[in-house]
Amino acid sequence: MRLTPHSSRTALSFLATAAALLLGGCAHQADTLTSSGEWQQTLAQWSDAQVIALGEQHDQMAHHQWEAQTVQLLAAGQRLSALVIEMAPAGGSTASLATTATEEQVQQALQWQSGAAGGGWPWQDYGPMVMNAVRAGVPVLGGNLPRAQMKQTMGQPRYDSHLPASAWQLQLDAIKDGHCGLLPESQFAPMARIQLARDESMAKVTATAVQQLSRPGQSVLLVAGRSHVRSDIGVPTWLPKDLKQKVAIAQSDQAPKAINMKADKLLTLAGNASQDQCTQLREQWKSRPAPKPAAN
């Protein structure tokens, strides 16, 4: 990307701010970003982006640190107008809270649900990112499809034609693989519709935030799972075409294979090997009570 004189000055100022934050930050946070400052340089080059989307792997702490630090860097440079997150439902917002709000107040405002059993998200993973935004006076907005709307979405075939046929097939394949081949094929399309509806919801919240909250030179930051931010099948396909957007997707250096997802930036961050979710799911599947025979 070629920088104009104005954007060059913005980039230099941003890099100076980033360097100061990194020098003053904790060592484990600095390890989250590449030692060469590549990520800070990328953010500086994306100074004209109205939307910056970060795609994470949910079980990687380094990804959460990367996101929290990105919020800190953008906010320190007055470049962050809003933070939209997959981890809270659309309608949740910290816009009315003071910068001194407690974590409990923030969770309540975002309608946050913790704990995997309830389909929620662990606050200890995402709290630092959220609170960095709150402390900087940046509104945090829930972007995800509310759970109450998911069942209805499963029966809406309009989502089947949103993507080109090849991209729709990628969504179906992701549902199959994500459920380790245990889900009946009849459920592939209904489950994929939920994924697209989530993307649509996050896109609506993001686009509205750009329109209502952003000033020139500012970005709305979207944080979600990697598949949700993919340029070819995710949130970007729902955003208005005239919005300038950039996508960064991260993987762990312990991943068994390199990711192959369409994005403007692919990062490899220090991390841990992911748990074998399929083995766990198959064991749970085996332990399910056997269906009772039909009465004669």
PDB file of C-alpha atoms in Angstrom:
ATOM      1  CA  MET A   1       0.000   0.000   0.000  1.00  0.00           C
ATOM      2  CA  ARG A   2       1.424   3.413  -0.985  1.00  0.00           C
ATOM      3  CA  LEU A   3       1.250   5.983   1.803  1.00  0.00           C
ATOM      4  CA  THR A   4       0.321   9.600   1.101  1.00  0.00           C
ATOM      5  CA  PRO A   5       2.221  12.388   2.939  1.00  0.00           C
ATOM      6  CA  HIS A   6      -0.687  12.690   5.386  1.00  0.00           C
ATOM      7  CA  SER A   7      -0.942   8.956   5.998  1.00  0.00           C
ATOM      8  CA  SER A   8       2.856   8.748   6.297  1.00  0.00           C
ATOM      9  CA  ARG A   9       2.784  11.234   9.162  1.00  0.00           C
ATOM     10  CA  THR A  10      -0.091   9.294  10.744  1.00  0.00           C
ATOM     11  CA  ALA A  11       1.848   6.059  10.357  1.00  0.00           C
ATOM     12  CA  LEU A  12       5.005   7.499  11.923  1.00  0.00           C
ATOM     13  CA  SER A  13       3.030   8.916  14.833  1.00  0.00           C
ATOM     14  CA  PHE A  14       1.248   5.606  15.317  1.00  0.00           C
ATOM     15  CA  LEU A  15       4.513   3.639  15.242  1.00  0.00           C
ATOM     16  CA  ALA A  16       6.002   5.944  17.856  1.00  0.00           C
ATOM     17  CA  THR A  17       2.980   5.392  20.089  1.00  0.00           C
ATOM     18  CA  ALA A  18       3.165   1.636  19.517  1.00  0.00           C
ATOM     19  CA  ALA A  19       6.844   1.528  20.388  1.00  0.00           C
ATOM     20  CA  ALA A  20       6.245   3.427  23.627  1.00  0.00           C
ATOM     21  CA  LEU A  21       3.451   1.070  24.621  1.00  0.00           C
ATOM     22  CA  LEU A  22       5.525  -1.987  23.876  1.00  0.00           C
ATOM     23  CA  LEU A  23       8.493  -0.725  25.860  1.00  0.00           C
ATOM     24  CA  GLY A  24       6.266   0.102  28.801  1.00  0.00           C
ATOM     25  CA  GLY A  25       4.137  -3.033  28.626  1.00  0.00           C
ATOM     26  CA  CYS A  26       4.545  -6.408  30.247  1.00  0.00           C
ATOM     27  CA  ALA A  27       6.990  -8.838  28.678  1.00  0.00           C
ATOM     28  CA  HIS A  28       4.353 -11.503  28.069  1.00  0.00           C
ATOM     29  CA  GLN A  29       2.240  -8.982  26.164  1.00  0.00           C
ATOM     30  CA  ALA A  30       5.165  -7.955  23.972  1.00  0.00           C
ATOM     31  CA  ASP A  31       5.716 -11.607  23.089  1.00  0.00           C
ATOM     32  CA  THR A  32       2.236 -11.666  21.583  1.00  0.00           C
ATOM     33  CA  LEU A  33       3.314  -9.528  18.653  1.00  0.00           C
ATOM     34  CA  THR A  34       6.085 -10.260  16.205  1.00  0.00           C
ATOM     35  CA  SER A  35       9.474  -9.158  17.476  1.00  0.00           C
ATOM     36  CA  SER A  36      10.123  -7.152  14.309  1.00  0.00           C
ATOM     37  CA  GLY A  37       7.165  -4.875  14.942  1.00  0.00           C
ATOM     38  CA  GLU A  38       5.518  -6.245  11.813  1.00  0.00           C
ATOM     39  CA  TRP A  39       2.015  -6.033  13.284  1.00  0.00           C
ATOM     40  CA  GLN A  40       2.446  -2.426  14.377  1.00  0.00           C
ATOM     41  CA  GLN A  41       3.663  -1.566  10.878  1.00  0.00           C
ATOM     42  CA  THR A  42       0.666  -3.329   9.386  1.00  0.00           C
ATOM     43  CA  LEU A  43      -1.731  -1.337  11.573  1.00  0.00           C
ATOM     44  CA  ALA A  44       0.034   1.867  10.537  1.00  0.00           C
ATOM     45  CA  GLN A  45      -0.394   0.943   6.875  1.00  0.00           C
ATOM     46  CA  TRP A  46      -4.075   0.284   7.503  1.00  0.00           C
ATOM     47  CA  SER A  47      -4.660   3.839   8.700  1.00  0.00           C
ATOM     48  CA  ASP A  48      -7.415   4.373   6.111  1.00  0.00           C
ATOM     49  CA  ALA A  49      -9.324   1.184   6.979  1.00  0.00           C
ATOM     50  CA  GLN A  50     -12.811   1.851   8.292  1.00  0.00           C
ATOM     51  CA  VAL A  51     -13.104  -1.721   9.539  1.00  0.00           C
ATOM     52  CA  ILE A  52     -10.305  -3.934  10.847  1.00  0.00           C
ATOM     53  CA  ALA A  53     -11.315  -7.522  11.579  1.00  0.00           C
ATOM     54  CA  LEU A  54      -9.243  -9.854  13.735  1.00  0.00           C
ATOM     55  CA  GLY A  55      -9.834 -13.591  13.464  1.00  0.00           C
ATOM     56  CA  GLU A  56      -8.823 -15.747  16.404  1.00  0.00           C
ATOM     57  CA  GLN A  57      -8.625 -19.354  17.444  1.00  0.00           C
ATOM     58  CA  HIS A  58     -10.719 -19.357  20.600  1.00  0.00           C
ATOM     59  CA  ASP A  59      -8.473 -21.622  22.702  1.00  0.00           C
ATOM     60  CA  GLN A  60      -5.276 -19.631  22.152  1.00  0.00           C
ATOM     61  CA  MET A  61      -4.338 -17.192  24.920  1.00  0.00           C
ATOM     62  CA  ALA A  62      -1.789 -15.477  22.661  1.00  0.00           C
ATOM     63  CA  HIS A  63      -4.634 -14.546  20.327  1.00  0.00           C
ATOM     64  CA  HIS A  64      -6.547 -12.916  23.169  1.00  0.00           C
ATOM     65  CA  GLN A  65      -3.425 -10.971  24.160  1.00  0.00           C
ATOM     66  CA  TRP A  66      -2.933  -9.886  20.535  1.00  0.00           C
ATOM     67  CA  GLU A  67      -6.490  -8.563  20.442  1.00  0.00           C
ATOM     68  CA  ALA A  68      -6.205  -6.772  23.794  1.00  0.00           C
ATOM     69  CA  GLN A  69      -2.985  -5.116  22.721  1.00  0.00           C
ATOM     70  CA  THR A  70      -4.417  -4.122  19.354  1.00  0.00           C
ATOM     71  CA  VAL A  71      -7.258  -2.352  21.155  1.00  0.00           C
ATOM     72  CA  GLN A  72      -4.687  -0.591  23.336  1.00  0.00           C
ATOM     73  CA  LEU A  73      -2.550   0.471  20.374  1.00  0.00           C
ATOM     74  CA  LEU A  74      -5.419   1.779  18.263  1.00  0.00           C
ATOM     75  CA  ALA A  75      -7.047   3.572  21.185  1.00  0.00           C
ATOM     76  CA  ALA A  76      -3.766   5.226  22.189  1.00  0.00           C
ATOM     77  CA  GLY A  77      -3.456   6.598  18.663  1.00  0.00           C
ATOM     78  CA  GLN A  78      -7.062   7.913  18.713  1.00  0.00           C
ATOM     79  CA  ARG A  79      -7.810   5.506  15.886  1.00  0.00           C
ATOM     80  CA  LEU A  80     -10.439   3.302  17.521  1.00  0.00           C
ATOM     81  CA  SER A  81     -14.087   4.367  17.310  1.00  0.00           C
ATOM     82  CA  ALA A  82     -15.707   1.124  18.519  1.00  0.00           C
ATOM     83  CA  LEU A  83     -14.981  -2.507  19.347  1.00  0.00           C
ATOM     84  CA  VAL A  84     -17.463  -5.079  18.030  1.00  0.00           C
ATOM     85  CA  ILE A  85     -17.187  -8.593  19.441  1.00  0.00           C
ATOM     86  CA  GLU A  86     -18.618 -11.989  18.595  1.00  0.00           C
ATOM     87  CA  MET A  87     -18.580 -12.859  22.303  1.00  0.00           C
ATOM     88  CA  ALA A  88     -21.663 -10.783  23.190  1.00  0.00           C
ATOM     89  CA  PRO A  89     -25.083 -10.581  21.522  1.00  0.00           C
ATOM     90  CA  ALA A  90     -26.189  -7.695  19.342  1.00  0.00           C
ATOM     91  CA  GLY A  91     -27.890  -5.118  21.527  1.00  0.00           C
ATOM     92  CA  GLY A  92     -25.282  -5.283  24.261  1.00  0.00           C
ATOM     93  CA  SER A  93     -23.276  -2.063  24.588  1.00  0.00           C
ATOM     94  CA  THR A  94     -20.992  -0.248  27.004  1.00  0.00           C
ATOM     95  CA  ALA A  95     -21.663   3.130  25.348  1.00  0.00           C
ATOM     96  CA  SER A  96     -23.484   4.478  28.413  1.00  0.00           C
ATOM     97  CA  LEU A  97     -20.820   3.406  30.899  1.00  0.00           C
ATOM     98  CA  ALA A  98     -18.100   5.555  32.398  1.00  0.00           C
ATOM     99  CA  THR A  99     -14.452   4.718  31.864  1.00  0.00           C
ATOM    100  CA  THR A 100     -14.340   3.749  35.542  1.00  0.00           C
ATOM    101  CA  ALA A 101     -17.062   1.097  35.214  1.00  0.00           C
ATOM    102  CA  THR A 102     -16.443  -2.181  37.025  1.00  0.00           C
ATOM    103  CA  GLU A 103     -16.032  -5.461  35.194  1.00  0.00           C
ATOM    104  CA  GLU A 104     -19.392  -6.581  36.585  1.00  0.00           C
ATOM    105  CA  GLN A 105     -21.084  -3.480  35.160  1.00  0.00           C
ATOM    106  CA  VAL A 106     -19.431  -4.077  31.794  1.00  0.00           C
ATOM    107  CA  GLN A 107     -20.541  -7.704  31.698  1.00  0.00           C
ATOM    108  CA  GLN A 108     -24.095  -6.700  32.551  1.00  0.00           C
ATOM    109  CA  ALA A 109     -24.147  -4.020  29.839  1.00  0.00           C
ATOM    110  CA  LEU A 110     -22.897  -6.517  27.267  1.00  0.00           C
ATOM    111  CA  GLN A 111     -25.334  -9.241  28.408  1.00  0.00           C
ATOM    112  CA  TRP A 112     -22.244 -11.387  28.852  1.00  0.00           C
ATOM    113  CA  GLN A 113     -22.707 -15.110  29.451  1.00  0.00           C
ATOM    114  CA  SER A 114     -19.738 -16.979  30.868  1.00  0.00           C
ATOM    115  CA  GLY A 115     -19.123 -20.699  30.860  1.00  0.00           C
ATOM    116  CA  ALA A 116     -19.108 -23.222  28.047  1.00  0.00           C
ATOM    117  CA  ALA A 117     -22.091 -25.070  29.550  1.00  0.00           C
ATOM    118  CA  GLY A 118     -24.328 -22.111  28.854  1.00  0.00           C
ATOM    119  CA  GLY A 119     -22.841 -21.411  25.475  1.00  0.00           C
ATOM    120  CA  GLY A 120     -20.962 -18.450  26.919  1.00  0.00           C
ATOM    121  CA  TRP A 121     -17.424 -17.142  26.726  1.00  0.00           C
ATOM    122  CA  PRO A 122     -14.779 -17.147  29.485  1.00  0.00           C
ATOM    123  CA  TRP A 123     -14.441 -13.597  30.780  1.00  0.00           C
ATOM    124  CA  GLN A 124     -10.854 -14.197  31.866  1.00  0.00           C
ATOM    125  CA  ASP A 125      -9.912 -14.632  28.197  1.00  0.00           C
ATOM    126  CA  TYR A 126     -11.706 -11.597  26.775  1.00  0.00           C
ATOM    127  CA  GLY A 127     -12.025  -9.282  29.765  1.00  0.00           C
ATOM    128  CA  PRO A 128      -8.636  -7.577  29.218  1.00  0.00           C
ATOM    129  CA  MET A 129      -9.535  -6.709  25.619  1.00  0.00           C
ATOM    130  CA  VAL A 130     -12.962  -5.397  26.581  1.00  0.00           C
ATOM    131  CA  MET A 131     -11.697  -3.416  29.560  1.00  0.00           C
ATOM    132  CA  ASN A 132      -8.903  -1.841  27.500  1.00  0.00           C
ATOM    133  CA  ALA A 133     -11.619  -0.366  25.292  1.00  0.00           C
ATOM    134  CA  VAL A 134     -13.819   0.723  28.200  1.00  0.00           C
ATOM    135  CA  ARG A 135     -10.926   2.410  30.010  1.00  0.00           C
ATOM    136  CA  ALA A 136     -10.083   4.286  26.792  1.00  0.00           C
ATOM    137  CA  GLY A 137     -13.669   5.521  26.443  1.00  0.00           C
ATOM    138  CA  VAL A 138     -14.281   3.359  23.372  1.00  0.00           C
ATOM    139  CA  PRO A 139     -17.738   1.711  23.197  1.00  0.00           C
ATOM    140  CA  VAL A 140     -17.811  -2.078  23.096  1.00  0.00           C
ATOM    141  CA  LEU A 141     -20.722  -3.512  21.118  1.00  0.00           C
ATOM    142  CA  GLY A 142     -22.067  -7.035  21.054  1.00  0.00           C
ATOM    143  CA  GLY A 143     -22.297  -8.280  17.493  1.00  0.00           C
ATOM    144  CA  ASN A 144     -23.465 -11.872  17.630  1.00  0.00           C
ATOM    145  CA  LEU A 145     -26.889 -13.180  16.713  1.00  0.00           C
ATOM    146  CA  PRO A 146     -28.957 -13.433  19.924  1.00  0.00           C
ATOM    147  CA  ARG A 147     -29.491 -17.041  20.909  1.00  0.00           C
ATOM    148  CA  ALA A 148     -33.277 -16.627  20.857  1.00  0.00           C
ATOM    149  CA  GLN A 149     -33.147 -16.006  17.097  1.00  0.00           C
ATOM    150  CA  MET A 150     -31.052 -19.021  16.138  1.00  0.00           C
ATOM    151  CA  LYS A 151     -33.797 -21.625  15.904  1.00  0.00           C
ATOM    152  CA  GLN A 152     -35.845 -19.431  13.574  1.00  0.00           C
ATOM    153  CA  THR A 153     -32.769 -18.776  11.436  1.00  0.00           C
ATOM    154  CA  MET A 154     -32.244 -22.482  10.783  1.00  0.00           C
ATOM    155  CA  GLY A 155     -35.396 -22.529   8.666  1.00  0.00           C
ATOM    156  CA  GLN A 156     -34.591 -19.489   6.498  1.00  0.00           C
ATOM    157  CA  PRO A 157     -33.315 -20.626   3.063  1.00  0.00           C
ATOM    158  CA  ARG A 158     -32.451 -17.052   2.002  1.00  0.00           C
ATOM    159  CA  TYR A 159     -29.014 -17.597   3.497  1.00  0.00           C
ATOM    160  CA  ASP A 160     -28.324 -20.482   1.098  1.00  0.00           C
ATOM    161  CA  SER A 161     -27.915 -18.117  -1.856  1.00  0.00           C
ATOM    162  CA  HIS A 162     -25.957 -15.297  -0.202  1.00  0.00           C
ATOM    163  CA  LEU A 163     -22.602 -16.793  -1.176  1.00  0.00           C
ATOM    164  CA  PRO A 164     -21.417 -18.236  -4.494  1.00  0.00           C
ATOM    165  CA  ALA A 165     -21.987 -21.991  -4.693  1.00  0.00           C
ATOM    166  CA  SER A 166     -18.351 -22.829  -3.960  1.00  0.00           C
ATOM    167  CA  ALA A 167     -18.302 -20.578  -0.882  1.00  0.00           C
ATOM    168  CA  TRP A 168     -21.599 -22.013   0.378  1.00  0.00           C
ATOM    169  CA  GLN A 169     -20.049 -25.471   0.050  1.00  0.00           C
ATOM    170  CA  LEU A 170     -17.147 -24.298   2.213  1.00  0.00           C
ATOM    171  CA  GLN A 171     -19.658 -23.401   4.903  1.00  0.00           C
ATOM    172  CA  LEU A 172     -21.329 -26.804   4.643  1.00  0.00           C
ATOM    173  CA  ASP A 173     -17.963 -28.563   4.801  1.00  0.00           C
ATOM    174  CA  ALA A 174     -17.022 -26.502   7.858  1.00  0.00           C
ATOM    175  CA  ILE A 175     -20.192 -27.643   9.620  1.00  0.00           C
ATOM    176  CA  LYS A 176     -19.416 -31.263   8.777  1.00  0.00           C
ATOM    177  CA  ASP A 177     -15.801 -31.016   9.924  1.00  0.00           C
ATOM    178  CA  GLY A 178     -16.620 -28.896  12.962  1.00  0.00           C
ATOM    179  CA  HIS A 179     -18.975 -31.610  14.200  1.00  0.00           C
ATOM    180  CA  CYS A 180     -16.425 -34.323  13.433  1.00  0.00           C
ATOM    181  CA  GLY A 181     -18.652 -36.082  10.920  1.00  0.00           C
ATOM    182  CA  LEU A 182     -21.220 -36.915  13.597  1.00  0.00           C
ATOM    183  CA  LEU A 183     -23.930 -34.509  12.481  1.00  0.00           C
ATOM    184  CA  PRO A 184     -26.570 -35.837  10.052  1.00  0.00           C
ATOM    185  CA  GLU A 185     -26.247 -34.310   6.593  1.00  0.00           C
ATOM    186  CA  SER A 186     -29.800 -32.981   6.880  1.00  0.00           C
ATOM    187  CA  GLN A 187     -28.493 -30.573   9.523  1.00  0.00           C
ATOM    188  CA  PHE A 188     -25.613 -29.138   7.485  1.00  0.00           C
ATOM    189  CA  ALA A 189     -27.654 -26.394   5.806  1.00  0.00           C
ATOM    190  CA  PRO A 190     -29.636 -25.334   8.920  1.00  0.00           C
ATOM    191  CA  MET A 191     -26.425 -25.062  10.948  1.00  0.00           C
ATOM    192  CA  ALA A 192     -24.643 -23.181   8.158  1.00  0.00           C
ATOM    193  CA  ARG A 193     -27.532 -20.705   8.070  1.00  0.00           C
ATOM    194  CA  ILE A 194     -26.837 -19.892  11.704  1.00  0.00           C
ATOM    195  CA  GLN A 195     -23.209 -19.184  10.835  1.00  0.00           C
ATOM    196  CA  LEU A 196     -24.223 -16.806   8.050  1.00  0.00           C
ATOM    197  CA  ALA A 197     -26.827 -15.161  10.259  1.00  0.00           C
ATOM    198  CA  ARG A 198     -24.130 -14.532  12.866  1.00  0.00           C
ATOM    199  CA  ASP A 199     -21.948 -12.965  10.172  1.00  0.00           C
ATOM    200  CA  GLU A 200     -24.859 -10.833   9.004  1.00  0.00           C
ATOM    201  CA  SER A 201     -25.533  -9.662  12.562  1.00  0.00           C
ATOM    202  CA  MET A 202     -21.908  -8.727  13.191  1.00  0.00           C
ATOM    203  CA  ALA A 203     -21.765  -6.921   9.857  1.00  0.00           C
ATOM    204  CA  LYS A 204     -24.865  -4.854  10.669  1.00  0.00           C
ATOM    205  CA  VAL A 205     -23.492  -3.787  14.049  1.00  0.00           C
ATOM    206  CA  THR A 206     -20.096  -3.002  12.520  1.00  0.00           C
ATOM    207  CA  ALA A 207     -21.466  -0.978   9.601  1.00  0.00           C
ATOM    208  CA  THR A 208     -23.754   0.994  11.928  1.00  0.00           C
ATOM    209  CA  ALA A 209     -20.811   1.741  14.224  1.00  0.00           C
ATOM    210  CA  VAL A 210     -18.785   3.053  11.283  1.00  0.00           C
ATOM    211  CA  GLN A 211     -21.652   5.305  10.251  1.00  0.00           C
ATOM    212  CA  GLN A 212     -22.546   6.625  13.703  1.00  0.00           C
ATOM    213  CA  LEU A 213     -19.312   6.568  15.695  1.00  0.00           C
ATOM    214  CA  SER A 214     -16.312   6.834  13.392  1.00  0.00           C
ATOM    215  CA  ARG A 215     -14.481  10.014  12.464  1.00  0.00           C
ATOM    216  CA  PRO A 216     -12.022  10.241   9.553  1.00  0.00           C
ATOM    217  CA  GLY A 217      -8.898   8.250  10.372  1.00  0.00           C
ATOM    218  CA  GLN A 218     -10.699   5.945  12.798  1.00  0.00           C
ATOM    219  CA  SER A 219     -11.555   2.260  12.525  1.00  0.00           C
ATOM    220  CA  VAL A 220     -14.140  -0.052  14.002  1.00  0.00           C
ATOM    221  CA  LEU A 221     -12.353  -3.158  15.286  1.00  0.00           C
ATOM    222  CA  LEU A 222     -14.211  -6.466  14.935  1.00  0.00           C
ATOM    223  CA  VAL A 223     -13.015  -9.488  16.911  1.00  0.00           C
ATOM    224  CA  ALA A 224     -14.426 -12.915  16.088  1.00  0.00           C
ATOM    225  CA  GLY A 225     -13.495 -16.466  15.268  1.00  0.00           C
ATOM    226  CA  ARG A 226     -11.369 -16.983  12.187  1.00  0.00           C
ATOM    227  CA  SER A 227     -14.097 -18.395   9.970  1.00  0.00           C
ATOM    228  CA  HIS A 228     -16.368 -15.457  10.773  1.00  0.00           C
ATOM    229  CA  VAL A 229     -13.915 -12.860   9.456  1.00  0.00           C
ATOM    230  CA  ARG A 230     -12.766 -14.686   6.322  1.00  0.00           C
ATOM    231  CA  SER A 231     -12.894 -12.345   3.356  1.00  0.00           C
ATOM    232  CA  ASP A 232     -14.498 -14.964   1.106  1.00  0.00           C
ATOM    233  CA  ILE A 233     -17.267 -16.390   3.295  1.00  0.00           C
ATOM    234  CA  GLY A 234     -17.579 -14.327   6.475  1.00  0.00           C
ATOM    235  CA  VAL A 235     -18.583 -10.912   7.764  1.00  0.00           C
ATOM    236  CA  PRO A 236     -16.823  -9.021   4.918  1.00  0.00           C
ATOM    237  CA  THR A 237     -19.309 -10.496   2.422  1.00  0.00           C
ATOM    238  CA  TRP A 238     -22.137  -8.755   4.322  1.00  0.00           C
ATOM    239  CA  LEU A 239     -20.500  -5.356   4.722  1.00  0.00           C
ATOM    240  CA  PRO A 240     -21.268  -2.536   2.266  1.00  0.00           C
ATOM    241  CA  LYS A 241     -18.895  -2.703  -0.687  1.00  0.00           C
ATOM    242  CA  ASP A 242     -17.799   0.898  -0.252  1.00  0.00           C
ATOM    243  CA  LEU A 243     -16.436   0.319   3.264  1.00  0.00           C
ATOM    244  CA  LYS A 244     -12.654   0.077   3.377  1.00  0.00           C
ATOM    245  CA  GLN A 245     -11.900  -3.074   5.337  1.00  0.00           C
ATOM    246  CA  LYS A 246      -8.896  -5.168   6.316  1.00  0.00           C
ATOM    247  CA  VAL A 247      -8.780  -8.682   7.753  1.00  0.00           C
ATOM    248  CA  ALA A 248      -6.064 -10.288   9.887  1.00  0.00           C
ATOM    249  CA  ILE A 249      -6.244 -13.956  10.887  1.00  0.00           C
ATOM    250  CA  ALA A 250      -4.033 -15.662  13.460  1.00  0.00           C
ATOM    251  CA  GLN A 251      -2.936 -19.226  14.069  1.00  0.00           C
ATOM    252  CA  SER A 252      -0.817 -20.865  16.753  1.00  0.00           C
ATOM    253  CA  ASP A 253       2.754 -21.934  16.067  1.00  0.00           C
ATOM    254  CA  GLN A 254       1.683 -25.283  17.527  1.00  0.00           C
ATOM    255  CA  ALA A 255      -1.016 -25.769  14.888  1.00  0.00           C
ATOM    256  CA  PRO A 256      -0.628 -29.078  13.010  1.00  0.00           C
ATOM    257  CA  LYS A 257      -0.853 -27.304   9.651  1.00  0.00           C
ATOM    258  CA  ALA A 258      -0.823 -23.788   8.286  1.00  0.00           C
ATOM    259  CA  ILE A 259      -4.174 -22.106   7.904  1.00  0.00           C
ATOM    260  CA  ASN A 260      -5.486 -21.405   4.434  1.00  0.00           C
ATOM    261  CA  MET A 261      -8.031 -18.639   4.817  1.00  0.00           C
ATOM    262  CA  LYS A 262      -8.519 -15.563   2.678  1.00  0.00           C
ATOM    263  CA  ALA A 263      -7.330 -12.465   4.536  1.00  0.00           C
ATOM    264  CA  ASP A 264      -5.144  -9.404   4.126  1.00  0.00           C
ATOM    265  CA  LYS A 265      -2.758 -10.603   6.835  1.00  0.00           C
ATOM    266  CA  LEU A 266      -1.990 -14.043   8.268  1.00  0.00           C
ATOM    267  CA  LEU A 267      -0.081 -14.145  11.562  1.00  0.00           C
ATOM    268  CA  THR A 268       1.522 -16.996  13.467  1.00  0.00           C
ATOM    269  CA  LEU A 269       1.635 -16.345  17.218  1.00  0.00           C
ATOM    270  CA  ALA A 270       3.260 -18.323  19.998  1.00  0.00           C
ATOM    271  CA  GLY A 271       0.699 -20.631  21.476  1.00  0.00           C
ATOM    272  CA  ASN A 272      -0.289 -24.061  22.654  1.00  0.00           C
ATOM    273  CA  ALA A 273      -1.442 -27.169  20.858  1.00  0.00           C
ATOM    274  CA  SER A 274      -5.218 -27.242  20.590  1.00  0.00           C
ATOM    275  CA  GLN A 275      -7.184 -29.957  22.289  1.00  0.00           C
ATOM    276  CA  ASP A 276      -8.545 -32.734  20.116  1.00  0.00           C
ATOM    277  CA  GLN A 277     -12.170 -31.654  20.171  1.00  0.00           C
ATOM    278  CA  CYS A 278     -13.283 -34.513  17.935  1.00  0.00           C
ATOM    279  CA  THR A 279     -12.006 -37.185  20.310  1.00  0.00           C
ATOM    280  CA  GLN A 280     -13.909 -35.548  23.166  1.00  0.00           C
ATOM    281  CA  LEU A 281     -17.041 -35.156  21.067  1.00  0.00           C
ATOM    282  CA  ARG A 282     -16.978 -38.789  19.926  1.00  0.00           C
ATOM    283  CA  GLU A 283     -16.661 -39.958  23.532  1.00  0.00           C
ATOM    284  CA  GLN A 284     -19.646 -37.811  24.492  1.00  0.00           C
ATOM    285  CA  TRP A 285     -21.539 -39.186  21.501  1.00  0.00           C
ATOM    286  CA  LYS A 286     -20.861 -42.759  22.586  1.00  0.00           C
ATOM    287  CA  SER A 287     -22.053 -42.057  26.122  1.00  0.00           C
ATOM    288  CA  ARG A 288     -25.422 -40.695  25.029  1.00  0.00           C
ATOM    289  CA  PRO A 289     -28.405 -42.716  26.252  1.00  0.00           C
ATOM    290  CA  ALA A 290     -29.649 -45.087  23.585  1.00  0.00           C
ATOM    291  CA  PRO A 291     -32.991 -44.054  22.061  1.00  0.00           C
ATOM    292  CA  LYS A 292     -35.968 -45.943  23.455  1.00  0.00           C
ATOM    293  CA  PRO A 293     -37.679 -48.308  21.008  1.00  0.00           C
ATOM    294  CA  ALA A 294     -41.004 -47.107  19.674  1.00  0.00           C
ATOM    295  CA  ALA A 295     -44.058 -48.516  21.420  1.00  0.00           C
ATOM    296  CA  ASN A 296     -46.043 -51.097  19.466  1.00  0.00           C
TER     297      ASN A 296
END
